[in-house]
Tab-separated table of N, CA and C in Angstrom:
chain	number	residue	atom	x	y	z
A	2	MET	N	125.065	99.379	107.106
A	2	MET	CA	123.973	100.327	107.037
A	2	MET	C	123.447	100.546	108.452
A	3	SER	N	123.229	101.752	108.817
A	3	SER	CA	122.844	102.118	110.173
A	3	SER	C	121.401	101.729	110.487
A	4	ASP	N	121.181	101.296	111.726
A	4	ASP	CA	119.874	100.837	112.176
A	4	ASP	C	118.831	101.950	112.182
A	5	ASN	N	119.218	103.198	112.494
A	5	ASN	CA	118.252	104.286	112.570
A	5	ASN	C	118.230	105.156	111.315
A	6	LYS	N	118.870	104.729	110.292
A	6	LYS	CA	118.910	105.456	109.023
A	6	LYS	C	117.545	105.395	108.342
A	7	VAL	N	117.166	106.494	107.718
A	7	VAL	CA	115.975	106.504	106.870
A	7	VAL	C	116.454	106.247	105.448
A	8	TYR	N	115.967	105.175	104.855
A	8	TYR	CA	116.360	104.797	103.496
A	8	TYR	C	115.421	105.439	102.492
A	9	HIS	N	116.000	105.944	101.423
A	9	HIS	CA	115.220	106.587	100.361
A	9	HIS	C	115.072	105.593	99.206
A	10	VAL	N	113.813	105.356	98.822
A	10	VAL	CA	113.472	104.349	97.822
A	10	VAL	C	112.737	105.029	96.672
A	11	LEU	N	113.172	104.733	95.447
A	11	LEU	CA	112.534	105.280	94.254
A	11	LEU	C	111.962	104.144	93.429
A	12	PHE	N	110.671	104.233	93.127
A	12	PHE	CA	110.001	103.257	92.268
A	12	PHE	C	109.841	103.873	90.885
A	13	LEU	N	110.298	103.142	89.865
A	13	LEU	CA	110.262	103.649	88.504
A	13	LEU	C	109.346	102.830	87.613
A	14	CYS	N	108.649	103.523	86.743
A	14	CYS	CA	107.855	102.900	85.694
A	14	CYS	C	107.793	103.907	84.554
A	15	THR	N	107.390	103.486	83.416
A	15	THR	CA	107.382	104.388	82.266
A	15	THR	C	106.456	105.578	82.487
A	16	GLY	N	105.178	105.328	82.771
A	16	GLY	CA	104.192	106.403	82.837
A	16	GLY	C	104.019	107.064	84.180
A	17	ASN	N	104.498	106.441	85.265
A	17	ASN	CA	104.335	106.947	86.624
A	17	ASN	C	102.886	107.398	86.874
A	18	SER	N	101.961	106.484	86.549
A	18	SER	CA	100.554	106.805	86.775
A	18	SER	C	99.834	105.740	87.589
A	19	ALA	N	100.423	104.553	87.749
A	19	ALA	CA	99.713	103.467	88.418
A	19	ALA	C	100.627	102.686	89.364
A	20	ARG	N	101.406	101.728	88.825
A	20	ARG	CA	102.202	100.831	89.676
A	20	ARG	C	103.203	101.565	90.548
A	21	SER	N	103.997	102.423	89.975
A	21	SER	CA	105.023	103.114	90.759
A	21	SER	C	104.390	104.054	91.787
A	22	ILE	N	103.267	104.660	91.431
A	22	ILE	CA	102.540	105.532	92.361
A	22	ILE	C	102.024	104.713	93.550
A	23	MET	N	101.409	103.558	93.252
A	23	MET	CA	100.909	102.713	94.335
A	23	MET	C	102.061	102.221	95.205
A	24	ALA	N	103.176	101.847	94.593
A	24	ALA	CA	104.339	101.380	95.358
A	24	ALA	C	104.866	102.474	96.283
A	25	GLU	N	104.909	103.698	95.792
A	25	GLU	CA	105.382	104.822	96.611
A	25	GLU	C	104.562	104.935	97.892
A	26	LYS	N	103.264	104.943	97.756
A	26	LYS	CA	102.399	105.102	98.925
A	26	LYS	C	102.420	103.870	99.831
A	27	LEU	N	102.459	102.683	99.242
A	27	LEU	CA	102.529	101.461	100.048
A	27	LEU	C	103.845	101.400	100.831
A	28	MET	N	104.938	101.838	100.216
A	28	MET	CA	106.238	101.840	100.907
A	28	MET	C	106.218	102.831	102.065
A	29	GLN	N	105.632	103.991	101.834
A	29	GLN	CA	105.549	104.964	102.925
A	29	GLN	C	104.746	104.390	104.090
A	30	HIS	N	103.686	103.667	103.774
A	30	HIS	CA	102.847	103.081	104.826
A	30	HIS	C	103.575	101.951	105.557
A	31	TRP	N	104.056	100.951	104.825
A	31	TRP	CA	104.668	99.786	105.448
A	31	TRP	C	106.074	100.064	105.954
A	32	GLY	N	106.712	101.093	105.436
A	32	GLY	CA	108.050	101.452	105.892
A	32	GLY	C	108.055	102.168	107.227
A	33	ARG	N	106.905	102.658	107.621
A	33	ARG	CA	106.689	103.276	108.938
A	33	ARG	C	107.826	104.184	109.394
A	34	GLY	N	108.179	105.155	108.582
A	34	GLY	CA	109.201	106.119	108.952
A	34	GLY	C	110.621	105.648	108.725
A	35	ARG	N	110.811	104.385	108.443
A	35	ARG	CA	112.146	103.843	108.178
A	35	ARG	C	112.541	104.069	106.722
A	36	PHE	N	111.527	104.268	105.877
A	36	PHE	CA	111.753	104.471	104.445
A	36	PHE	C	111.017	105.715	103.969
A	37	MET	N	111.666	106.483	103.126
A	37	MET	CA	111.042	107.604	102.435
A	37	MET	C	110.918	107.146	100.989
A	38	ALA	N	109.706	107.138	100.465
A	38	ALA	CA	109.474	106.602	99.125
A	38	ALA	C	109.099	107.693	98.140
A	39	TYR	N	109.511	107.452	96.898
A	39	TYR	CA	109.218	108.350	95.780
A	39	TYR	C	108.876	107.475	94.577
A	40	SER	N	108.296	108.113	93.575
A	40	SER	CA	108.064	107.410	92.319
A	40	SER	C	108.272	108.380	91.173
A	41	ALA	N	108.594	107.809	90.006
A	41	ALA	CA	108.806	108.639	88.824
A	41	ALA	C	108.733	107.757	87.587
A	42	GLY	N	108.702	108.405	86.433
A	42	GLY	CA	108.641	107.671	85.179
A	42	GLY	C	109.556	108.266	84.133
A	43	SER	N	109.903	107.460	83.147
A	43	SER	CA	110.742	107.937	82.046
A	43	SER	C	109.933	108.807	81.091
A	44	PHE	N	108.666	108.473	80.916
A	44	PHE	CA	107.748	109.243	80.075
A	44	PHE	C	106.428	109.377	80.827
A	45	PRO	N	106.402	110.224	81.871
A	45	PRO	CA	105.211	110.307	82.710
A	45	PRO	C	103.977	110.764	81.930
A	46	THR	N	102.841	110.208	82.316
A	46	THR	CA	101.581	110.541	81.656
A	46	THR	C	101.093	111.932	82.038
A	47	GLY	N	101.562	112.432	83.163
A	47	GLY	CA	101.118	113.738	83.625
A	47	GLY	C	99.910	113.662	84.550
A	48	LYS	N	99.364	112.457	84.729
A	48	LYS	CA	98.229	112.311	85.649
A	48	LYS	C	98.284	110.938	86.316
A	49	VAL	N	97.720	110.884	87.511
A	49	VAL	CA	97.649	109.622	88.243
A	49	VAL	C	96.357	108.921	87.821
A	50	ASN	N	96.473	107.641	87.525
A	50	ASN	CA	95.321	106.865	87.103
A	50	ASN	C	94.261	106.861	88.215
A	51	PRO	N	92.995	107.155	87.873
A	51	PRO	CA	91.948	107.191	88.900
A	51	PRO	C	91.746	105.856	89.618
A	52	TYR	N	92.014	104.749	88.959
A	52	TYR	CA	91.899	103.442	89.622
A	52	TYR	C	93.026	103.249	90.636
A	53	ALA	N	94.195	103.832	90.388
A	53	ALA	CA	95.281	103.781	91.370
A	53	ALA	C	94.881	104.573	92.613
A	54	ILE	N	94.287	105.729	92.406
A	54	ILE	CA	93.823	106.546	93.534
A	54	ILE	C	92.758	105.783	94.323
A	55	GLU	N	91.805	105.210	93.619
A	55	GLU	CA	90.738	104.446	94.267
A	55	GLU	C	91.306	103.263	95.071
A	56	THR	N	92.274	102.571	94.495
A	56	THR	CA	92.882	101.413	95.164
A	56	THR	C	93.619	101.846	96.428
A	57	LEU	N	94.377	102.922	96.353
A	57	LEU	CA	95.102	103.412	97.526
A	57	LEU	C	94.136	103.855	98.621
A	58	GLN	N	93.084	104.540	98.224
A	58	GLN	CA	92.095	104.989	99.206
A	58	GLN	C	91.397	103.796	99.861
A	59	ALA	N	91.181	102.723	99.101
A	59	ALA	CA	90.585	101.507	99.660
A	59	ALA	C	91.500	100.877	100.719
A	60	HIS	N	92.813	101.128	100.606
A	60	HIS	CA	93.798	100.665	101.606
A	60	HIS	C	93.838	101.621	102.802
A	61	GLY	N	93.076	102.707	102.715
A	61	GLY	CA	93.087	103.704	103.777
A	61	GLY	C	94.268	104.656	103.694
A	62	LEU	N	94.890	104.751	102.520
A	62	LEU	CA	96.074	105.595	102.341
A	62	LEU	C	95.693	106.932	101.717
A	63	SER	N	96.353	107.971	102.151
A	63	SER	CA	96.127	109.303	101.592
A	63	SER	C	96.688	109.380	100.171
A	64	THR	N	95.974	110.046	99.315
A	64	THR	CA	96.445	110.244	97.939
A	64	THR	C	96.744	111.718	97.672
A	65	GLU	N	96.693	112.504	98.711
A	65	GLU	CA	96.953	113.931	98.586
A	65	GLU	C	98.375	114.179	98.091
A	66	GLY	N	98.504	115.048	97.129
A	66	GLY	CA	99.813	115.435	96.608
A	66	GLY	C	100.421	114.490	95.594
A	67	LEU	N	99.744	113.389	95.273
A	67	LEU	CA	100.297	112.474	94.272
A	67	LEU	C	100.304	113.135	92.904
A	68	ARG	N	101.390	112.929	92.186
A	68	ARG	CA	101.471	113.447	90.826
A	68	ARG	C	102.413	112.583	90.014
A	69	SER	N	102.173	112.574	88.714
A	69	SER	CA	103.029	111.848	87.782
A	69	SER	C	104.225	112.743	87.471
A	70	LYS	N	105.437	112.210	87.671
A	70	LYS	CA	106.635	113.044	87.498
A	70	LYS	C	107.743	112.298	86.768
A	71	ARG	N	108.636	113.071	86.193
A	71	ARG	CA	109.743	112.527	85.412
A	71	ARG	C	110.892	112.135	86.342
A	72	TRP	N	111.583	111.046	85.974
A	72	TRP	CA	112.632	110.522	86.851
A	72	TRP	C	113.832	111.434	86.989
A	73	ASP	N	114.022	112.376	86.077
A	73	ASP	CA	115.186	113.260	86.224
A	73	ASP	C	115.044	114.216	87.412
A	74	GLU	N	113.843	114.296	88.012
A	74	GLU	CA	113.691	115.065	89.254
A	74	GLU	C	114.549	114.471	90.368
A	75	PHE	N	114.914	113.207	90.225
A	75	PHE	CA	115.632	112.499	91.278
A	75	PHE	C	117.099	112.241	90.937
A	76	SER	N	117.567	112.848	89.859
A	76	SER	CA	118.969	112.641	89.466
A	76	SER	C	119.791	113.925	89.549
A	77	GLY	N	119.177	115.026	89.915
A	77	GLY	CA	119.891	116.299	89.990
A	77	GLY	C	120.622	116.486	91.307
A	78	ALA	N	121.376	117.554	91.372
A	78	ALA	CA	122.193	117.843	92.553
A	78	ALA	C	121.352	118.097	93.797
A	79	ASP	N	120.140	118.650	93.634
A	79	ASP	CA	119.296	118.970	94.783
A	79	ASP	C	118.314	117.844	95.131
A	80	ALA	N	118.433	116.726	94.435
A	80	ALA	CA	117.542	115.582	94.675
A	80	ALA	C	117.966	114.837	95.936
A	81	PRO	N	117.021	114.138	96.572
A	81	PRO	CA	117.400	113.335	97.742
A	81	PRO	C	118.348	112.208	97.329
A	82	HIS	N	119.210	111.811	98.244
A	82	HIS	CA	120.096	110.678	97.999
A	82	HIS	C	119.236	109.423	97.987
A	83	ILE	N	119.267	108.665	96.898
A	83	ILE	CA	118.448	107.467	96.762
A	83	ILE	C	119.288	106.243	97.123
A	84	ASP	N	118.764	105.404	98.019
A	84	ASP	CA	119.454	104.192	98.450
A	84	ASP	C	119.062	102.971	97.623
A	85	PHE	N	117.781	102.915	97.211
A	85	PHE	CA	117.256	101.774	96.460
A	85	PHE	C	116.382	102.266	95.316
A	86	ILE	N	116.520	101.610	94.158
A	86	ILE	CA	115.654	101.896	93.012
A	86	ILE	C	115.053	100.577	92.545
A	87	PHE	N	113.722	100.566	92.438
A	87	PHE	CA	113.009	99.397	91.953
A	87	PHE	C	112.221	99.767	90.706
A	88	THR	N	112.443	99.037	89.626
A	88	THR	CA	111.605	99.200	88.444
A	88	THR	C	110.436	98.245	88.609
A	89	VAL	N	109.244	98.728	88.314
A	89	VAL	CA	108.051	97.901	88.505
A	89	VAL	C	107.353	97.577	87.186
A	90	CYS	N	107.924	98.052	86.086
A	90	CYS	CA	107.375	97.668	84.786
A	90	CYS	C	108.522	97.244	83.880
A	91	ASP	N	108.217	96.349	82.961
A	91	ASP	CA	109.263	95.800	82.100
A	91	ASP	C	109.880	96.857	81.191
A	92	ASN	N	109.104	97.828	80.749
A	92	ASN	CA	109.665	98.882	79.879
A	92	ASN	C	110.738	99.667	80.602
A	93	ALA	N	110.454	100.101	81.828
A	93	ALA	CA	111.427	100.898	82.581
A	93	ALA	C	112.684	100.097	82.886
A	94	ALA	N	112.550	98.792	83.073
A	94	ALA	CA	113.712	97.952	83.380
A	94	ALA	C	114.697	97.935	82.222
A	95	GLY	N	114.218	98.075	80.998
A	95	GLY	CA	115.088	98.006	79.834
A	95	GLY	C	115.539	99.347	79.311
A	96	GLU	N	115.055	100.428	79.904
A	96	GLU	CA	115.406	101.757	79.421
A	96	GLU	C	116.731	102.214	80.002
A	97	VAL	N	117.342	103.158	79.316
A	97	VAL	CA	118.582	103.745	79.806
A	97	VAL	C	118.206	104.756	80.881
A	98	CYS	N	118.613	104.479	82.092
A	98	CYS	CA	118.273	105.331	83.225
A	98	CYS	C	119.305	106.437	83.392
A	99	PRO	N	118.922	107.494	84.076
A	99	PRO	CA	119.922	108.519	84.416
A	99	PRO	C	121.008	107.893	85.286
A	100	VAL	N	122.111	108.575	85.406
A	100	VAL	CA	123.156	108.133	86.325
A	100	VAL	C	122.734	108.617	87.706
A	101	TRP	N	122.591	107.673	88.615
A	101	TRP	CA	122.118	108.021	89.954
A	101	TRP	C	123.305	108.257	90.866
A	102	PRO	N	123.374	109.414	91.504
A	102	PRO	CA	124.457	109.680	92.448
A	102	PRO	C	124.439	108.675	93.593
A	103	GLY	N	125.592	108.271	94.052
A	103	GLY	CA	125.704	107.400	95.210
A	103	GLY	C	125.539	105.914	94.934
A	104	HIS	N	125.352	105.531	93.697
A	104	HIS	CA	125.241	104.119	93.306
A	104	HIS	C	124.210	103.353	94.144
A	105	PRO	N	122.936	103.710	94.033
A	105	PRO	CA	121.916	102.985	94.787
A	105	PRO	C	121.798	101.539	94.325
A	106	MET	N	121.311	100.698	95.205
A	106	MET	CA	121.051	99.306	94.834
A	106	MET	C	119.773	99.278	94.002
A	107	THR	N	119.759	98.397	93.007
A	107	THR	CA	118.612	98.337	92.109
A	107	THR	C	118.116	96.906	91.958
A	108	ALA	N	116.831	96.794	91.669
A	108	ALA	CA	116.236	95.497	91.364
A	108	ALA	C	114.988	95.730	90.528
A	109	HIS	N	114.635	94.707	89.771
A	109	HIS	CA	113.412	94.757	88.966
A	109	HIS	C	112.319	93.969	89.680
A	110	TRP	N	111.214	94.651	89.976
A	110	TRP	CA	110.056	94.045	90.619
A	110	TRP	C	108.866	94.152	89.673
A	111	GLY	N	108.971	93.554	88.509
A	111	GLY	CA	107.939	93.680	87.484
A	111	GLY	C	106.558	93.237	87.948
A	112	VAL	N	105.575	94.044	87.624
A	112	VAL	CA	104.169	93.772	87.902
A	112	VAL	C	103.402	94.110	86.633
A	113	GLU	N	102.474	93.242	86.254
A	113	GLU	CA	101.691	93.508	85.048
A	113	GLU	C	100.961	94.832	85.180
A	114	ASP	N	100.819	95.526	84.051
A	114	ASP	CA	100.235	96.863	84.041
A	114	ASP	C	98.719	96.801	84.181
A	115	PRO	N	98.183	97.209	85.331
A	115	PRO	CA	96.730	97.184	85.487
A	115	PRO	C	96.041	98.207	84.590
A	116	ALA	N	96.750	99.269	84.231
A	116	ALA	CA	96.165	100.304	83.370
A	116	ALA	C	95.944	99.791	81.948
A	117	ALA	N	96.578	98.678	81.589
A	117	ALA	CA	96.427	98.118	80.243
A	117	ALA	C	95.235	97.171	80.145
A	118	VAL	N	94.604	96.902	81.285
A	118	VAL	CA	93.474	95.974	81.294
A	118	VAL	C	92.230	96.665	80.761
A	119	GLY	N	91.571	96.012	79.822
A	119	GLY	CA	90.318	96.530	79.283
A	119	GLY	C	89.148	95.901	80.009
A	120	GLY	N	87.979	96.069	79.453
A	120	GLY	CA	86.796	95.459	80.036
A	120	GLY	C	86.025	96.419	80.910
A	121	SER	N	85.281	95.844	81.817
A	121	SER	CA	84.403	96.628	82.685
A	121	SER	C	85.203	97.367	83.763
A	122	ASP	N	84.529	98.277	84.436
A	122	ASP	CA	85.159	98.970	85.562
A	122	ASP	C	85.590	97.968	86.626
A	123	GLU	N	84.781	96.934	86.840
A	123	GLU	CA	85.125	95.924	87.844
A	123	GLU	C	86.366	95.133	87.426
A	124	ASP	N	86.518	94.850	86.119
A	124	ASP	CA	87.723	94.182	85.619
A	124	ASP	C	88.949	95.043	85.898
A	125	LYS	N	88.818	96.332	85.688
A	125	LYS	CA	89.932	97.255	85.921
A	125	LYS	C	90.252	97.348	87.414
A	126	ARG	N	89.221	97.434	88.239
A	126	ARG	CA	89.439	97.486	89.690
A	126	ARG	C	90.149	96.215	90.177
A	127	THR	N	89.723	95.090	89.649
A	127	THR	CA	90.349	93.819	90.020
A	127	THR	C	91.830	93.818	89.645
A	128	ALA	N	92.156	94.303	88.456
A	128	ALA	CA	93.553	94.362	88.007
A	128	ALA	C	94.383	95.275	88.917
A	129	PHE	N	93.824	96.393	89.320
A	129	PHE	CA	94.544	97.311	90.211
A	129	PHE	C	94.709	96.711	91.606
A	130	ARG	N	93.686	96.043	92.102
A	130	ARG	CA	93.807	95.381	93.415
A	130	ARG	C	94.895	94.314	93.365
A	131	GLN	N	94.917	93.530	92.285
A	131	GLN	CA	95.923	92.473	92.144
A	131	GLN	C	97.334	93.062	92.096
A	132	ALA	N	97.523	94.110	91.305
A	132	ALA	CA	98.841	94.758	91.212
A	132	ALA	C	99.258	95.307	92.575
A	133	SER	N	98.316	95.916	93.291
A	133	SER	CA	98.671	96.476	94.599
A	133	SER	C	99.033	95.372	95.594
A	134	LEU	N	98.390	94.212	95.492
A	134	LEU	CA	98.730	93.089	96.377
A	134	LEU	C	100.141	92.567	96.111
A	135	TYR	N	100.501	92.437	94.819
A	135	TYR	CA	101.867	92.018	94.487
A	135	TYR	C	102.875	93.012	95.065
A	136	LEU	N	102.624	94.290	94.832
A	136	LEU	CA	103.540	95.322	95.324
A	136	LEU	C	103.603	95.308	96.849
A	137	GLU	N	102.446	95.225	97.478
A	137	GLU	CA	102.390	95.238	98.941
A	137	GLU	C	103.166	94.065	99.537
A	138	ASN	N	103.007	92.882	98.986
A	138	ASN	CA	103.736	91.718	99.495
A	138	ASN	C	105.240	91.914	99.374
A	139	ARG	N	105.700	92.410	98.245
A	139	ARG	CA	107.141	92.642	98.062
A	139	ARG	C	107.645	93.727	98.996
A	140	ILE	N	106.867	94.769	99.146
A	140	ILE	CA	107.265	95.880	100.011
A	140	ILE	C	107.341	95.424	101.467
A	141	LYS	N	106.400	94.619	101.911
A	141	LYS	CA	106.447	94.095	103.286
A	141	LYS	C	107.698	93.252	103.501
A	142	LEU	N	108.034	92.409	102.536
A	142	LEU	CA	109.254	91.598	102.645
A	142	LEU	C	110.495	92.486	102.695
A	143	PHE	N	110.547	93.484	101.837
A	143	PHE	CA	111.684	94.407	101.802
A	143	PHE	C	111.788	95.174	103.121
A	144	ALA	N	110.667	95.708	103.601
A	144	ALA	CA	110.676	96.508	104.831
A	144	ALA	C	111.092	95.679	106.042
A	145	ALA	N	110.901	94.358	105.970
A	145	ALA	CA	111.271	93.480	107.077
A	145	ALA	C	112.745	93.075	107.067
A	146	LEU	N	113.459	93.384	105.990
A	146	LEU	CA	114.869	93.005	105.919
A	146	LEU	C	115.673	93.720	107.003
A	147	PRO	N	116.596	93.017	107.645
A	147	PRO	CA	117.462	93.654	108.645
A	147	PRO	C	118.629	94.372	107.941
A	148	LEU	N	118.330	95.479	107.282
A	148	LEU	CA	119.327	96.154	106.444
A	148	LEU	C	120.573	96.546	107.213
A	149	ASP	N	120.430	96.805	108.506
A	149	ASP	CA	121.586	97.174	109.322
A	149	ASP	C	122.506	95.986	109.588
A	150	LYS	N	122.027	94.770	109.323
A	150	LYS	CA	122.831	93.572	109.589
A	150	LYS	C	123.338	92.893	108.314
A	151	LEU	N	122.856	93.338	107.156
A	151	LEU	CA	123.254	92.731	105.885
A	151	LEU	C	124.321	93.564	105.198
A	152	ASP	N	125.293	92.905	104.583
A	152	ASP	CA	126.248	93.662	103.785
A	152	ASP	C	125.606	93.982	102.439
A	153	ARG	N	126.294	94.762	101.634
A	153	ARG	CA	125.743	95.234	100.367
A	153	ARG	C	125.382	94.078	99.432
A	154	LEU	N	126.244	93.078	99.333
A	154	LEU	CA	125.990	91.949	98.437
A	154	LEU	C	124.759	91.164	98.890
A	155	ALA	N	124.658	90.890	100.174
A	155	ALA	CA	123.503	90.153	100.691
A	155	ALA	C	122.217	90.947	100.479
A	156	THR	N	122.274	92.246	100.698
A	156	THR	CA	121.097	93.096	100.480
A	156	THR	C	120.701	93.063	99.014
A	157	GLN	N	121.669	93.191	98.117
A	157	GLN	CA	121.382	93.158	96.675
A	157	GLN	C	120.731	91.829	96.288
A	158	GLN	N	121.256	90.733	96.817
A	158	GLN	CA	120.682	89.422	96.506
A	158	GLN	C	119.239	89.310	97.013
A	159	GLU	N	118.987	89.841	98.194
A	159	GLU	CA	117.643	89.775	98.771
A	159	GLU	C	116.648	90.613	97.972
A	160	ILE	N	117.025	91.815	97.588
A	160	ILE	CA	116.060	92.650	96.860
A	160	ILE	C	115.780	92.082	95.465
A	161	GLN	N	116.764	91.430	94.871
A	161	GLN	CA	116.520	90.771	93.588
A	161	GLN	C	115.625	89.552	93.779
A	162	ARG	N	115.833	88.797	94.846
A	162	ARG	CA	115.007	87.625	95.138
A	162	ARG	C	113.550	88.029	95.358
A	163	ILE	N	113.347	89.105	96.083
A	163	ILE	CA	111.984	89.573	96.350
A	163	ILE	C	111.251	89.858	95.032
A	164	GLY	N	111.962	90.365	94.051
A	164	GLY	CA	111.356	90.661	92.754
A	164	GLY	C	110.902	89.436	91.983
A	165	THR	N	111.339	88.263	92.402
A	165	THR	CA	110.932	87.027	91.711
A	165	THR	C	109.740	86.370	92.401
A	166	LEU	N	109.349	86.884	93.539
A	166	LEU	CA	108.252	86.278	94.309
A	166	LEU	C	106.900	86.790	93.847
């Protein structure tokens, strides 16, 4: 893998309203031009969760242009070539995914669904902050990998290992 290559990363979740959206923006931030990130869902909700927006803004990240979208936007002929696909929810990990052109590397980086947390607004904010921290830690580890020095098998092993941390 080339040292100056921009890698395209797709984060998948069922609803594409919280975890995958936060991962997309965190990857764009921590990837610092080395990674182009996207997110999508198998059954998108059609809206971004307001707590996800609030959490991203608290990180100082722009939320402009975020939208909940279906994963087939990334499987067509005019879609960007995807190098890595990460599922961030258990439902998406078990679903039948589209056939992705170019055989991207995949791993499951499951994170509990903060949108499923009930209780007070503060309980919900806490759940979103926790989910974003898990995602951020994994994304930082991934972005630090020397992808230009690892072969495909070593890279696959590393991205799967990161999902267990």
